[in-house]
Amino acid sequence: VIQSHGWAQLLPFRAAPTGRELARIERTRAGQVVRLVMRPAAGTGVRVRVTPPVDANTQAELRHQVRWMLDLDADLSEFYAQARREPQLAHVEAGAQGRILRAPTVFEDLVKTLLTTNTSWAGTRRMVGALVDRLGEPHPDAPSQRAFPTPARVAAAGEEGLRAMGLGYRAPFVADLARREVEGALHLEGLKDPRRSTEEIRRTLLALRGVGDYAAAEMLMLLGRYDYVPVDSWARKRVSEAWHAGAPVKNAAVEAAFERWGPWKGLAYWFWNWRAEEET
DNA sequence: GGTAGACCTGGACGC
DNA sequence: GCGTCCAGGTCTACC
């Protein structure tokens, strides 16, 4: 899960070089700033060390968040059943792949997704790092390590403050998102509700300034819905090389390439073994 | 419905 | 060291 995509490289996540430990600074609902260190437990499961110690209520809150971040409750049996018949996905079940790392809150994932658009990965890391370093609340024992800023702190920074942090033309999108969340106009956590339809959630996402087809599909993936492929320039390049002899392809061609995977389309794309595709 | 141009930044490149 | 060009996804105006 830690290596499922680049999210582990974005603050306040910190992944150990071994790939078997994930740390994160987190601000609890009660306002306490703690460090979480997640590791595989003996046998199955995950062990989480929290410093400084927290009370029972906060333990329950953090346990819930870790389950969401690591997607521990996902049932991937249907996806695995289909993947068994596809050589390019034969590795997923054996490697227990298919879960995608995400932030505890929809707000954090949305901000990070906005900061992946129209920029390089280095640019995304720089912008997220600036937000955390400038606006996040510090850990009491290590003030240089900070939590992801709350919507209120991002809203307080305002568009100009965010521009000064290097967010560029994305600053008004992030400022607007934070302000409306603080005002109670968005209820972003409600997008996790499994009773809501994927189409309704997608429409809600697309109505946000700065969220287009790519960002909406990316967010749907992070919300555990895989009906759309987050098509970016990398995806078009891979599909072009794999199935169109290197000729330029439009976004629709990428969607079409994975159409047969139905509700698992996004996951099939995400975990596709492109290297094997190149060798065949 | 499709398309051109603007948005902002960092990196690559040429001088 | 400076200037220019390009890549990246979304929005807006326009056809």
Coordinates of N, CA and C (backbone and C1' of nucleotides) in Angstrom, one line a residue, chain A residues 118 210 212 215 232-233, chain C residues 7-12:
Chain A
N118 N -1.1 19.8 -13.9 CA -0.4 20.7 -14.8 C 1.0 21.1 -14.1
G210 N -11.1 23.9 -10.6 CA -9.7 23.3 -10.7 C -9.8 21.8 -10.8
G212 N -11.0 18.8 -13.0 CA -11.4 18.4 -14.3 C -11.5 16.9 -14.3
A215 N -8.5 15.0 -12.4 CA -8.6 15.1 -11.0 C -9.8 14.4 -10.4
D232 N -3.8 11.0 -17.7 CA -2.9 12.1 -17.8 C -1.9 11.8 -19.0
S233 N -0.9 12.7 -19.1 CA 0.0 12.5 -20.2 C 0.7 11.2 -20.1
Chain C
dA7 P 6.5 20.0 -25.2 O5' 6.2 19.4 -23.7 C5' 7.2 18.8 -22.9 C4' 6.7 18.7 -21.5 C3' 5.2 18.2 -21.4 O3' 5.1 17.1 -20.5 C1' 5.5 20.2 -20.2
dG8 P 3.9 16.1 -20.7 O5' 2.9 16.6 -19.5 C5' 3.2 16.4 -18.2 C4' 2.3 17.3 -17.3 C3' 0.9 17.3 -17.7 O3' 0.1 16.4 -16.9 C1' 1.7 19.5 -17.2
dG9 P -1.3 15.9 -17.6 O5' -2.4 16.9 -17.0 C5' -2.7 16.8 -15.6 C4' -3.8 17.8 -15.2 C3' -5.2 17.5 -15.9 O3' -6.2 17.8 -14.8 C1' -4.4 19.7 -16.5
dT10 P -7.7 17.8 -15.1 O5' -8.0 19.4 -15.2 C5' -7.8 20.2 -14.1 C4' -8.2 21.7 -14.4 C3' -9.7 21.8 -14.8 O3' -10.3 22.7 -14.0 C1' -8.2 23.0 -16.3
dC11 P -11.9 23.1 -14.1 O5' -11.8 24.5 -14.8 C5' -11.0 25.6 -14.2 C4' -11.1 26.8 -15.1 C3' -12.4 27.1 -15.7 O3' -12.7 28.5 -15.4 C1' -10.9 27.0 -17.5
dT12 P -14.1 29.2 -15.6 O5' -14.0 30.0 -16.9 C5' -12.9 30.9 -17.1 C4' -12.8 31.3 -18.5 C3' -14.2 31.6 -19.1 O3' -14.2 33.0 -19.6 C1' -12.9 30.2 -20.6

